[in-house]
JSON list of N, CA and C in Angstrom, two decimals:
[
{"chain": "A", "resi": 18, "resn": "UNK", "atom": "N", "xyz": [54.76, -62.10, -35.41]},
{"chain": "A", "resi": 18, "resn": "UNK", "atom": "CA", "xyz": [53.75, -61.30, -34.76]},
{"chain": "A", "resi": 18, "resn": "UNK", "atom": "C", "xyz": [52.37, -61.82, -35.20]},
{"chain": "A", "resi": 19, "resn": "UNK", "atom": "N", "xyz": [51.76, -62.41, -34.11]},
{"chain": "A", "resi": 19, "resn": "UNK", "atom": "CA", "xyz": [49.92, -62.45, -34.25]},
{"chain": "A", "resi": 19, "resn": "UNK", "atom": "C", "xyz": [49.21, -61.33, -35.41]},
{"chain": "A", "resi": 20, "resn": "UNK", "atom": "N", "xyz": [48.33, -61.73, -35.58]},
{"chain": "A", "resi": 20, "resn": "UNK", "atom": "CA", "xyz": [47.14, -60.45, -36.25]},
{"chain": "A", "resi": 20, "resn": "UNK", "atom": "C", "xyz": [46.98, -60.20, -35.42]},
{"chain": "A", "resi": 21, "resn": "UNK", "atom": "N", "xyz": [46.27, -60.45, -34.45]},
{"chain": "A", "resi": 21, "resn": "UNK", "atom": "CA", "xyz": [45.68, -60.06, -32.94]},
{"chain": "A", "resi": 21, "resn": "UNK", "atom": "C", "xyz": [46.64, -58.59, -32.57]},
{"chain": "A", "resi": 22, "resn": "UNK", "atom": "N", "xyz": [48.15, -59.20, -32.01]},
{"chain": "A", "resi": 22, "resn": "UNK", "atom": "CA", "xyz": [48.93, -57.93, -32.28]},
{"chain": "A", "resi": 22, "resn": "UNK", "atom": "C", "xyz": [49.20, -57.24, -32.91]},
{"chain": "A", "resi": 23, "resn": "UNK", "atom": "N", "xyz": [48.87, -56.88, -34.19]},
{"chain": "A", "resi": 23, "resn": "UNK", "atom": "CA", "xyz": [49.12, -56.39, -35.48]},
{"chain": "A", "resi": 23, "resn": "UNK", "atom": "C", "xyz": [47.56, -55.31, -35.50]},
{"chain": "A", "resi": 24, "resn": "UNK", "atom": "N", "xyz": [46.49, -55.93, -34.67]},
{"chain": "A", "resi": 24, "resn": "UNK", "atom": "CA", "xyz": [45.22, -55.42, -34.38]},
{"chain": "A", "resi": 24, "resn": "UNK", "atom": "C", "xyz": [45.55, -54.53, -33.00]},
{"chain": "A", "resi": 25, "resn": "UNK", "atom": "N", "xyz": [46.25, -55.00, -32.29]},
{"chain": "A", "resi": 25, "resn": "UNK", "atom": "CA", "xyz": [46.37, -54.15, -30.95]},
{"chain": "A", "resi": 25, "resn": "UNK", "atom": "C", "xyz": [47.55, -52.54, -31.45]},
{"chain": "A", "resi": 26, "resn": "UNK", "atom": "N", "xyz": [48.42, -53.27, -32.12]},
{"chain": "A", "resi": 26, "resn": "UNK", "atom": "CA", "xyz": [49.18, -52.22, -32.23]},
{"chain": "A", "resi": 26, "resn": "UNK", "atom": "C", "xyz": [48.40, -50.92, -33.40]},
{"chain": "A", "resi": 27, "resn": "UNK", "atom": "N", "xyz": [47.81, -51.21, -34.14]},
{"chain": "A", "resi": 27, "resn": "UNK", "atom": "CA", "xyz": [46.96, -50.51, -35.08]},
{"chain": "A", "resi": 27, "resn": "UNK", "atom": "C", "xyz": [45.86, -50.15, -34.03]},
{"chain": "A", "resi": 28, "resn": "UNK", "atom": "N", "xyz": [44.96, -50.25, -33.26]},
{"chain": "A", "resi": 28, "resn": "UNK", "atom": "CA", "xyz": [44.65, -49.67, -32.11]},
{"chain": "A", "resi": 28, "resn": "UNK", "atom": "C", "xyz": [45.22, -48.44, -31.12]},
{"chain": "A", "resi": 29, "resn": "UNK", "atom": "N", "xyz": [46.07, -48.88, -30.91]},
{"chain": "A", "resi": 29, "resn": "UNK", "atom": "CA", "xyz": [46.87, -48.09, -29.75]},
{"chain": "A", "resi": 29, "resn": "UNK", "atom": "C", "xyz": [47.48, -46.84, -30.58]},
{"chain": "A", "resi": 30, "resn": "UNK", "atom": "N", "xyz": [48.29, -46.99, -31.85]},
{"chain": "A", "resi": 30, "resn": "UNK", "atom": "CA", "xyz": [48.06, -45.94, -32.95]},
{"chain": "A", "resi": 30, "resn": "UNK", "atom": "C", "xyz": [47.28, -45.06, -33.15]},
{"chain": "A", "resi": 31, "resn": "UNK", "atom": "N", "xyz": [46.18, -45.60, -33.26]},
{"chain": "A", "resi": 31, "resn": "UNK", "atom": "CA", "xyz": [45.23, -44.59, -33.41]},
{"chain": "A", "resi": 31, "resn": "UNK", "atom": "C", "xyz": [44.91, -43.77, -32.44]},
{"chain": "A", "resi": 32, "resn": "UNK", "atom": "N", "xyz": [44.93, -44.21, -31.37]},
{"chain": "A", "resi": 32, "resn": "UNK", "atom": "CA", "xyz": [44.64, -43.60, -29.69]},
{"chain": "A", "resi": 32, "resn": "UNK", "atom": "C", "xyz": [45.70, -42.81, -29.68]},
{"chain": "A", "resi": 33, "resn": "UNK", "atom": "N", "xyz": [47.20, -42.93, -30.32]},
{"chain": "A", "resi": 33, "resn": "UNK", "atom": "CA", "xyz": [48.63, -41.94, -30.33]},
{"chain": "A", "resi": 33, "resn": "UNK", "atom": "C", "xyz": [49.26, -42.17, -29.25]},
{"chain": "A", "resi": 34, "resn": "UNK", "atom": "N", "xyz": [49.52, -43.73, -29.25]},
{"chain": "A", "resi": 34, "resn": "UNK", "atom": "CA", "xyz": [50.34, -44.25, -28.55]},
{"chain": "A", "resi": 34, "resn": "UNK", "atom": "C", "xyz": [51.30, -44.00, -29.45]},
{"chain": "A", "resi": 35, "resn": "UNK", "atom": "N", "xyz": [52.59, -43.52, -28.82]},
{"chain": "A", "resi": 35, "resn": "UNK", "atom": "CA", "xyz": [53.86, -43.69, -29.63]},
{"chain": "A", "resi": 35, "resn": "UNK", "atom": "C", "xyz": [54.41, -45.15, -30.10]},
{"chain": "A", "resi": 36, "resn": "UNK", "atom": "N", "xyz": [55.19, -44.66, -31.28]},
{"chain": "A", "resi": 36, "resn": "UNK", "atom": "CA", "xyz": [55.60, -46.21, -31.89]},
{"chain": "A", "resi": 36, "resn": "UNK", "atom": "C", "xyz": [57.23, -46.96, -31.23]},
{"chain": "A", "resi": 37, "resn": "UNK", "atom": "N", "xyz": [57.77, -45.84, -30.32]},
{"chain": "A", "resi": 37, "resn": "UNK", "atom": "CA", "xyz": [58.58, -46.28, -29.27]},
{"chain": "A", "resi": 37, "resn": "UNK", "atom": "C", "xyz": [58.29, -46.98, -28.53]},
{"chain": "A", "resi": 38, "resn": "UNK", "atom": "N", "xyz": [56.81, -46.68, -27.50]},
{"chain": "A", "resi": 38, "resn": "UNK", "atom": "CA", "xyz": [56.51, -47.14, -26.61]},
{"chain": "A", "resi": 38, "resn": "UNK", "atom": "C", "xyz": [56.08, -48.80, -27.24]},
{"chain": "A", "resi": 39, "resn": "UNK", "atom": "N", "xyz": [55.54, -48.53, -28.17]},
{"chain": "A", "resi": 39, "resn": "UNK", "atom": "CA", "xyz": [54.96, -50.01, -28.46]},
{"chain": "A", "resi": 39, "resn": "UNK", "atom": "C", "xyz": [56.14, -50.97, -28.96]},
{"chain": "A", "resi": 40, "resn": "UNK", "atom": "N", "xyz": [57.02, -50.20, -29.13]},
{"chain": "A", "resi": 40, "resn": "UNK", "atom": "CA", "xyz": [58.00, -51.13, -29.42]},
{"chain": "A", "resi": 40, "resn": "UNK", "atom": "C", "xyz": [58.69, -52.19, -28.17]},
{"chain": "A", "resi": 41, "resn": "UNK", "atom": "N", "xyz": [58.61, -51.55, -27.39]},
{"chain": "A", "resi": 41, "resn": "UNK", "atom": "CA", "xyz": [59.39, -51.34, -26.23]},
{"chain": "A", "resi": 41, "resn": "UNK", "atom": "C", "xyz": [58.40, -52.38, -25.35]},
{"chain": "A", "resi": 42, "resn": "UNK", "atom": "N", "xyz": [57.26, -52.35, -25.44]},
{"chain": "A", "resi": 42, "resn": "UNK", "atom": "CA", "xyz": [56.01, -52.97, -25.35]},
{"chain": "A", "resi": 42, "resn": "UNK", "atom": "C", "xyz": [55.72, -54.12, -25.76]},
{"chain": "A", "resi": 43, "resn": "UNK", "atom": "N", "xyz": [55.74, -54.63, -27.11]},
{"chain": "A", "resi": 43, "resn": "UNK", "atom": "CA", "xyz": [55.66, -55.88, -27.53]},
{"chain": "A", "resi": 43, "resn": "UNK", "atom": "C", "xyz": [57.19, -56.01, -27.93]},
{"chain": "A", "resi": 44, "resn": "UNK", "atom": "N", "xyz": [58.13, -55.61, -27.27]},
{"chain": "A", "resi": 44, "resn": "UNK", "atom": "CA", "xyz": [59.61, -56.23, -27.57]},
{"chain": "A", "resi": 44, "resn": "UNK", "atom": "C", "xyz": [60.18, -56.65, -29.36]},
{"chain": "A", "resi": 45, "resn": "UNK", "atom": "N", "xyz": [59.74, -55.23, -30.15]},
{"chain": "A", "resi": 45, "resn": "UNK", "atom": "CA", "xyz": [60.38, -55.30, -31.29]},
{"chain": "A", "resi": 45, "resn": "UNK", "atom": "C", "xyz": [60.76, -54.21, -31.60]},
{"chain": "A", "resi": 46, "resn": "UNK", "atom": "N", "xyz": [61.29, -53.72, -32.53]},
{"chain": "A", "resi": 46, "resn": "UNK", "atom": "CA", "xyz": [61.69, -52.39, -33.61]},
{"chain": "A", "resi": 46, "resn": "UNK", "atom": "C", "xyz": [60.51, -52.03, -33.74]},
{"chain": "A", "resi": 47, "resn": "UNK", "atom": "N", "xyz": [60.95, -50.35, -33.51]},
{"chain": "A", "resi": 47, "resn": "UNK", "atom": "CA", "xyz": [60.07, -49.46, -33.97]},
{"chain": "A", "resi": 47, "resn": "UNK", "atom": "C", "xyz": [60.03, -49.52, -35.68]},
{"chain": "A", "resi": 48, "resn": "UNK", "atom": "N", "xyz": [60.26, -50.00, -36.55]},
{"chain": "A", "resi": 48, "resn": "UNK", "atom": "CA", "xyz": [60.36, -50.50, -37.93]},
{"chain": "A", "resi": 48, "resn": "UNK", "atom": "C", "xyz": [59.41, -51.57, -37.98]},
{"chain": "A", "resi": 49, "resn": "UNK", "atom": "N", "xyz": [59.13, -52.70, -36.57]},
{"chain": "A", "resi": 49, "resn": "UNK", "atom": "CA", "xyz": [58.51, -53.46, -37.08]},
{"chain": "A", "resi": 49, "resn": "UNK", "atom": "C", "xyz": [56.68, -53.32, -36.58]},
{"chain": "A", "resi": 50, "resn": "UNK", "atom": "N", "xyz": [56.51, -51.64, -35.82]},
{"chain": "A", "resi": 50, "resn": "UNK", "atom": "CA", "xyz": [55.54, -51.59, -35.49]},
{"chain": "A", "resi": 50, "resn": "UNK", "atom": "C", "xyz": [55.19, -50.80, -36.60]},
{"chain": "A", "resi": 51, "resn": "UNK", "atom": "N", "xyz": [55.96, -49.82, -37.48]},
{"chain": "A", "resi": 51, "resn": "UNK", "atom": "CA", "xyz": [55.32, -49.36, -38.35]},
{"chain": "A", "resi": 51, "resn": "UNK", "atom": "C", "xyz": [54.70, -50.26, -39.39]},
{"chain": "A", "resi": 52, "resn": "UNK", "atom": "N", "xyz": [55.67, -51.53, -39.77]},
{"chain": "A", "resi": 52, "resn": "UNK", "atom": "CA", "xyz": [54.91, -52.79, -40.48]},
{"chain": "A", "resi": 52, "resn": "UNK", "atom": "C", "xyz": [53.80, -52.70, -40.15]},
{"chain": "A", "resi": 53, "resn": "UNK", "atom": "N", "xyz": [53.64, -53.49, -38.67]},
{"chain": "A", "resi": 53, "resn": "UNK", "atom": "CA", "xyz": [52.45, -53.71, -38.69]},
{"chain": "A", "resi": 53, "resn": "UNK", "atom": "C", "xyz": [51.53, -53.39, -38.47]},
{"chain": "A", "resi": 54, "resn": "UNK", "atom": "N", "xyz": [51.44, -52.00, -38.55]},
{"chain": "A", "resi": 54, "resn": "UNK", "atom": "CA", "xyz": [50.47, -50.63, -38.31]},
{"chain": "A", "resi": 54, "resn": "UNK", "atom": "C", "xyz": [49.74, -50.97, -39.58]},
{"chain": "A", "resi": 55, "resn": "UNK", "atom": "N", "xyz": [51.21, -50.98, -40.78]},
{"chain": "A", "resi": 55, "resn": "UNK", "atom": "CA", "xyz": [50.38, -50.90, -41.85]},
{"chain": "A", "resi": 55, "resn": "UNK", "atom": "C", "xyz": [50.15, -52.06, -42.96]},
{"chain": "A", "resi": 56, "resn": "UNK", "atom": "N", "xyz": [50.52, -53.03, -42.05]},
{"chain": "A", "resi": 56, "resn": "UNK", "atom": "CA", "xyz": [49.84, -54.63, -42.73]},
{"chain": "A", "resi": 56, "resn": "UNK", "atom": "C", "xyz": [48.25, -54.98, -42.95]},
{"chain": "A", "resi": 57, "resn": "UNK", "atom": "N", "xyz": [48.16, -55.18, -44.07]},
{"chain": "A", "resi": 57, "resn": "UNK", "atom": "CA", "xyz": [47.03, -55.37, -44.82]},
{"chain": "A", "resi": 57, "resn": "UNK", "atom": "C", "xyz": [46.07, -54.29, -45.04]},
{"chain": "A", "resi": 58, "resn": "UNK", "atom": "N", "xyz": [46.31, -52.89, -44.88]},
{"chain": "A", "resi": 58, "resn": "UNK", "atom": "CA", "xyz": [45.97, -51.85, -44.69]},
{"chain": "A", "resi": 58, "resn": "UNK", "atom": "C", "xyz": [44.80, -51.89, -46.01]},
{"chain": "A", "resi": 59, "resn": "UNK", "atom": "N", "xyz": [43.90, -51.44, -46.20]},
{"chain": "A", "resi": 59, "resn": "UNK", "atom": "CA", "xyz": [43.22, -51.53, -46.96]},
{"chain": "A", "resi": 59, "resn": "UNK", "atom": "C", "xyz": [42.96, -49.96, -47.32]},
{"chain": "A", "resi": 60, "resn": "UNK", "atom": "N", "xyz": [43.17, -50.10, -48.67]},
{"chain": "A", "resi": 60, "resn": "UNK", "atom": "CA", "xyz": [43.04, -48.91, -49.65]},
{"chain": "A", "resi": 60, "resn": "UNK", "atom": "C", "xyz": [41.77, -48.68, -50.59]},
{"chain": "A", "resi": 61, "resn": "UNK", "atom": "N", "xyz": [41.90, -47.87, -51.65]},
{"chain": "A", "resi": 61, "resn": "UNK", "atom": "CA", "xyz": [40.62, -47.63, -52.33]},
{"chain": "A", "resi": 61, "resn": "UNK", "atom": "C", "xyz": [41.29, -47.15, -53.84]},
{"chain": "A", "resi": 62, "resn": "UNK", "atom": "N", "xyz": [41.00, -48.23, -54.76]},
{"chain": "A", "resi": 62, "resn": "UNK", "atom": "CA", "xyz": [41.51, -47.49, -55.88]},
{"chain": "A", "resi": 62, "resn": "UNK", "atom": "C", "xyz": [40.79, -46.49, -56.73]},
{"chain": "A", "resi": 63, "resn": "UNK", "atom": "N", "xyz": [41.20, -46.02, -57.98]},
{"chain": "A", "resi": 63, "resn": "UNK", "atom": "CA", "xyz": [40.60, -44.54, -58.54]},
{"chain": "A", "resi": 63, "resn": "UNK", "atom": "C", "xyz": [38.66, -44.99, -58.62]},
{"chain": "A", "resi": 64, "resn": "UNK", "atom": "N", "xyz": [38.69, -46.54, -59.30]},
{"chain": "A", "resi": 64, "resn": "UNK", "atom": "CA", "xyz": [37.50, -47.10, -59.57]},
{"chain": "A", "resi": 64, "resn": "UNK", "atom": "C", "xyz": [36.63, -47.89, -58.48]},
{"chain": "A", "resi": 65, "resn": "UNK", "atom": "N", "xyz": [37.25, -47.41, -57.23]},
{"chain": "A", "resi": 65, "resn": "UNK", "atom": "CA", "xyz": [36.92, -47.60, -55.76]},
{"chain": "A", "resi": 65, "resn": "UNK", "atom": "C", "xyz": [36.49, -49.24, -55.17]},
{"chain": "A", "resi": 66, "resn": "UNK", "atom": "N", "xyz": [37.36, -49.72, -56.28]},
{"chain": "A", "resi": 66, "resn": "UNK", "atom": "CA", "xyz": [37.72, -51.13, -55.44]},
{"chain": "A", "resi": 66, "resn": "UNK", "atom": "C", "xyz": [38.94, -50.83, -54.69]},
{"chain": "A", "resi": 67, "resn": "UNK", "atom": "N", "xyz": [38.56, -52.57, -53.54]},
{"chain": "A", "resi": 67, "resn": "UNK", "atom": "CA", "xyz": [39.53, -52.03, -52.42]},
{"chain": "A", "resi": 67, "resn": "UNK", "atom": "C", "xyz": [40.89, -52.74, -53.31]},
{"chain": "A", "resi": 68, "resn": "UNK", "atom": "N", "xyz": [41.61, -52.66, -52.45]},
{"chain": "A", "resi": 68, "resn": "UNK", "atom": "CA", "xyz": [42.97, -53.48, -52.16]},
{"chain": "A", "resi": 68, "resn": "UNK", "atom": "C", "xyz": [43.82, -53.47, -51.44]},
{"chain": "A", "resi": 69, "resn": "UNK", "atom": "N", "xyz": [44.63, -54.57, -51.79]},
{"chain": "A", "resi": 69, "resn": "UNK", "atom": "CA", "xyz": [45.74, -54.81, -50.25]},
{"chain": "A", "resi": 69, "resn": "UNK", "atom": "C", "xyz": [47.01, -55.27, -51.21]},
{"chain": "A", "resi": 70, "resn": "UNK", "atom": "N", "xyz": [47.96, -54.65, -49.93]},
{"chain": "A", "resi": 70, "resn": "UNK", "atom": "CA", "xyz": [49.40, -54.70, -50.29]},
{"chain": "A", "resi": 70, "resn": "UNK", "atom": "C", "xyz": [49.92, -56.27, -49.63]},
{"chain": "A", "resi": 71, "resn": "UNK", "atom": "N", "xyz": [49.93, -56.81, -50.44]},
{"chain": "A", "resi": 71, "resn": "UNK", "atom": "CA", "xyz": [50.97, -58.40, -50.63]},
{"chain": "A", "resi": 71, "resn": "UNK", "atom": "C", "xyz": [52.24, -58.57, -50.41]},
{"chain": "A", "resi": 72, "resn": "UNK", "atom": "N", "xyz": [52.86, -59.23, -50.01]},
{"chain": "A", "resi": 72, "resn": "UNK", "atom": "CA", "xyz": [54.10, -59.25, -49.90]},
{"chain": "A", "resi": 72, "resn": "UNK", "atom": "C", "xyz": [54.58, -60.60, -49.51]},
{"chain": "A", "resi": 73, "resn": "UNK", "atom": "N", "xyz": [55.41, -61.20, -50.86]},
{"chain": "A", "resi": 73, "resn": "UNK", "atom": "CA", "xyz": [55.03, -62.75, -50.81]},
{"chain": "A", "resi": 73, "resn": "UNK", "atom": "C", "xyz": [56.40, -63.20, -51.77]},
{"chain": "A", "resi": 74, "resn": "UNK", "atom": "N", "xyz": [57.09, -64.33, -51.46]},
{"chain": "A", "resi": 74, "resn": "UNK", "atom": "CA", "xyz": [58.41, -64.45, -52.29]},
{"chain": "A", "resi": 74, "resn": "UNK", "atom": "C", "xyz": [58.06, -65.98, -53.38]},
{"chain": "A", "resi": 75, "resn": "UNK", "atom": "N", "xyz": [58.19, -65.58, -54.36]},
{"chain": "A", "resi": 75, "resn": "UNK", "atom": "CA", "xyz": [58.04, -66.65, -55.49]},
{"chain": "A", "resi": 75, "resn": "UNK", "atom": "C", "xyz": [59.40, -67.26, -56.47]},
{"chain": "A", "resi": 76, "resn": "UNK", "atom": "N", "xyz": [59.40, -67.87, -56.97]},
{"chain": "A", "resi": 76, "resn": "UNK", "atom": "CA", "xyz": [60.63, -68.28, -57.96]},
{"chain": "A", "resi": 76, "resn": "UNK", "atom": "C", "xyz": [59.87, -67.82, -59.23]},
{"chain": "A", "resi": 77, "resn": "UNK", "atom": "N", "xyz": [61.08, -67.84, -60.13]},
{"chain": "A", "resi": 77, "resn": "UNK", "atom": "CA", "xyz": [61.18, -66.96, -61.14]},
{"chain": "A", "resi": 77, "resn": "UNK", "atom": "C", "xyz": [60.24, -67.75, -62.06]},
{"chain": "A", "resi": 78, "resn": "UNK", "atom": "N", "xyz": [60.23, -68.44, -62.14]},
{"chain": "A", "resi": 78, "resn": "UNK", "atom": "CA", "xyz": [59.32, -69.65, -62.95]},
{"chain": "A", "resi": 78, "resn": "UNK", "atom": "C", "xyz": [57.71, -69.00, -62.53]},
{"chain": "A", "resi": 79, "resn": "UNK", "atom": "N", "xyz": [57.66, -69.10, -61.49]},
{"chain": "A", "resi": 79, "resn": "UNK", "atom": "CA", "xyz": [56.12, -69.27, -61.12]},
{"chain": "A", "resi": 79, "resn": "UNK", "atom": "C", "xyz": [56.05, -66.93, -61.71]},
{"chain": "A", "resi": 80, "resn": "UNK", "atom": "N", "xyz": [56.75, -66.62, -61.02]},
{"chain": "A", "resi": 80, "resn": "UNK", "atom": "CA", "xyz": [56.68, -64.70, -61.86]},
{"chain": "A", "resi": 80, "resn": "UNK", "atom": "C", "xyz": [56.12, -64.91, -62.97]},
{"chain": "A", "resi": 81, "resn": "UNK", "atom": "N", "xyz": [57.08, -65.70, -64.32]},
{"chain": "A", "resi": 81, "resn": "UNK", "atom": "CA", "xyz": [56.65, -65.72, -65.11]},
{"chain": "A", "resi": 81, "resn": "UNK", "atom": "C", "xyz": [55.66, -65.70, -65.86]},
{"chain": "A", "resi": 82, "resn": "UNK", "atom": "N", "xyz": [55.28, -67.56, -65.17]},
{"chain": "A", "resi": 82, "resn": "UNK", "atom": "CA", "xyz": [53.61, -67.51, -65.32]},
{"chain": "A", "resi": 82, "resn": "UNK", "atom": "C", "xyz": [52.37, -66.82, -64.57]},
{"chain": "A", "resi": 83, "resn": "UNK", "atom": "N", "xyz": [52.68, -65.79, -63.79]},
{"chain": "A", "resi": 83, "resn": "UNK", "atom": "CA", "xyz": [51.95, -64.68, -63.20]},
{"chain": "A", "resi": 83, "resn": "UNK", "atom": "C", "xyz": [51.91, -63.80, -63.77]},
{"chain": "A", "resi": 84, "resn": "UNK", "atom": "N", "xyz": [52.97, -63.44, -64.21]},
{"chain": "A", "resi": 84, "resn": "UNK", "atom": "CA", "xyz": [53.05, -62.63, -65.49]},
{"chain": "A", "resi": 84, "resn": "UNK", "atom": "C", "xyz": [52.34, -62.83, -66.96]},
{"chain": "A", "resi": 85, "resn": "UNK", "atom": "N", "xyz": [52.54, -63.81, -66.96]},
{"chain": "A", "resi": 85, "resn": "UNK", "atom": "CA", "xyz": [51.90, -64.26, -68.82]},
{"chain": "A", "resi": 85, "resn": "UNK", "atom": "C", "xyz": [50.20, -64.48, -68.19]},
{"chain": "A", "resi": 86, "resn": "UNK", "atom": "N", "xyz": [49.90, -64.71, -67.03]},
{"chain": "A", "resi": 86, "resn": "UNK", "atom": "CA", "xyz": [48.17, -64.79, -67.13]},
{"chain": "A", "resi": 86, "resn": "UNK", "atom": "C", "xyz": [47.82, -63.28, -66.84]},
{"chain": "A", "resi": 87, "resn": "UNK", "atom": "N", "xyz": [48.56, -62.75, -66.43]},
{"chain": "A", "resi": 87, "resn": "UNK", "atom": "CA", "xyz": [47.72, -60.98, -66.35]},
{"chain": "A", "resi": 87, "resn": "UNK", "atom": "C", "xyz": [47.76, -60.42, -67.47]},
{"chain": "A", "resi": 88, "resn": "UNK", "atom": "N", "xyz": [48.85, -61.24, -68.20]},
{"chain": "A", "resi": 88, "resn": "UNK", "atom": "CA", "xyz": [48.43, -60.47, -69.67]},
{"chain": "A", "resi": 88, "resn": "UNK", "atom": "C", "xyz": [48.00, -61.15, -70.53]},
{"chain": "A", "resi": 89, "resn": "UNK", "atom": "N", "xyz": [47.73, -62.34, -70.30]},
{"chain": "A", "resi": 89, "resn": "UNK", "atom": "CA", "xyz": [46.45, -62.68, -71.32]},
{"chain": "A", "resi": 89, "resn": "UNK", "atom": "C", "xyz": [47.47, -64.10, -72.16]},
{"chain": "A", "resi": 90, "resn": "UNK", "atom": "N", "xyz": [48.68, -63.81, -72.00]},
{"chain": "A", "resi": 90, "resn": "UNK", "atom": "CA", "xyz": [49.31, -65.11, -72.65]},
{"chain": "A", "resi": 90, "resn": "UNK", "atom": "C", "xyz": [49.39, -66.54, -72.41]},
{"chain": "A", "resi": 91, "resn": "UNK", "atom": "N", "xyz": [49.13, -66.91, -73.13]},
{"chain": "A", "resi": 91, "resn": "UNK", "atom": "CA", "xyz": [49.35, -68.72, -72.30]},
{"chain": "A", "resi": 91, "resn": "UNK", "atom": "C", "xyz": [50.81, -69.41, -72.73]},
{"chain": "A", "resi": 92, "resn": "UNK", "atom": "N", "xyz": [51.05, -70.19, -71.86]},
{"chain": "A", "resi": 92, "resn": "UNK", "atom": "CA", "xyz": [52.05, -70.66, -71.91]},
{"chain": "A", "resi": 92, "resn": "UNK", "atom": "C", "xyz": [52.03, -71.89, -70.50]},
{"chain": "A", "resi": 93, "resn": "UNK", "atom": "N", "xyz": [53.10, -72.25, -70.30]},
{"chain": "A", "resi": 93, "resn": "UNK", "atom": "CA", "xyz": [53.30, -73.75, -69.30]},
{"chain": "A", "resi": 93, "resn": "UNK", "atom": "C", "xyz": [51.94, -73.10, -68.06]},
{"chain": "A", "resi": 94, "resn": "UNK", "atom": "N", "xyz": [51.62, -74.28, -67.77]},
{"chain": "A", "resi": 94, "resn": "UNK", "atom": "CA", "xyz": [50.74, -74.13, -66.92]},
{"chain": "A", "resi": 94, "resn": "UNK", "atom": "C", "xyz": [51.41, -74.00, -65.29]},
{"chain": "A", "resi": 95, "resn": "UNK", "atom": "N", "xyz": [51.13, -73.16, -64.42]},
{"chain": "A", "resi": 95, "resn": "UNK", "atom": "CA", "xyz": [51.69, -72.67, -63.54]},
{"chain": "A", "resi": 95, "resn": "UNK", "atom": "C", "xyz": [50.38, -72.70, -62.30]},
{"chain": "A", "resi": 96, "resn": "UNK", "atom": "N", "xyz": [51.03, -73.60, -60.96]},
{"chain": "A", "resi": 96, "resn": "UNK", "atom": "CA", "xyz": [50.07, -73.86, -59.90]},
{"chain": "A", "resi": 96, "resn": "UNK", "atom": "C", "xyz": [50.50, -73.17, -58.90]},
{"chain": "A", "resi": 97, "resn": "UNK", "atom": "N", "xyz": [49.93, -72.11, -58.07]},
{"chain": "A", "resi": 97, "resn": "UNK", "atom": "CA", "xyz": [50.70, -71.47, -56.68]},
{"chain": "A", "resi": 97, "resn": "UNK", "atom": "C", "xyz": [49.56, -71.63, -55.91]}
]
């Protein structure tokens, strides 16, 4: 699915287009319009920076070292 569609269907949402119809509409699951209703949805945390929900598949190696730089550890150097 486009952003573009991912922009139309988050549109038409808001207007209260049903998530049947849009399914039915751009020819997917109503599962995959709720996705993308709420892909990249932008939030507000307590200290009112934004953020966005990721969703991204890595090997265990590279976790690791994602892991050891948020907390401050060093170890093998790790490129993503």
């Amino acid at each position: 699915m486009t952003d573009q569609e991912r922009r139309q269907i988050a549109q038409q949402r808001a207007k209260g287009v049903p998530e049947r119809e849009l399914a039915v509409r751009f020819s997917v699951s109503r599962k995959t319009i709720y996705n993308a209703r709420n892909h990249g949805r932008v939030t507000r945390s307590a200290n009112d920076s934004r953020t966005r929900v990721l969703t991204i598949r890595v090997s265990d190696r590279d976790l690791r070292g994602f892991d050891a730089a948020l907390s401050g550890v060093t170890g093998p150097s790790v490129h993503i």
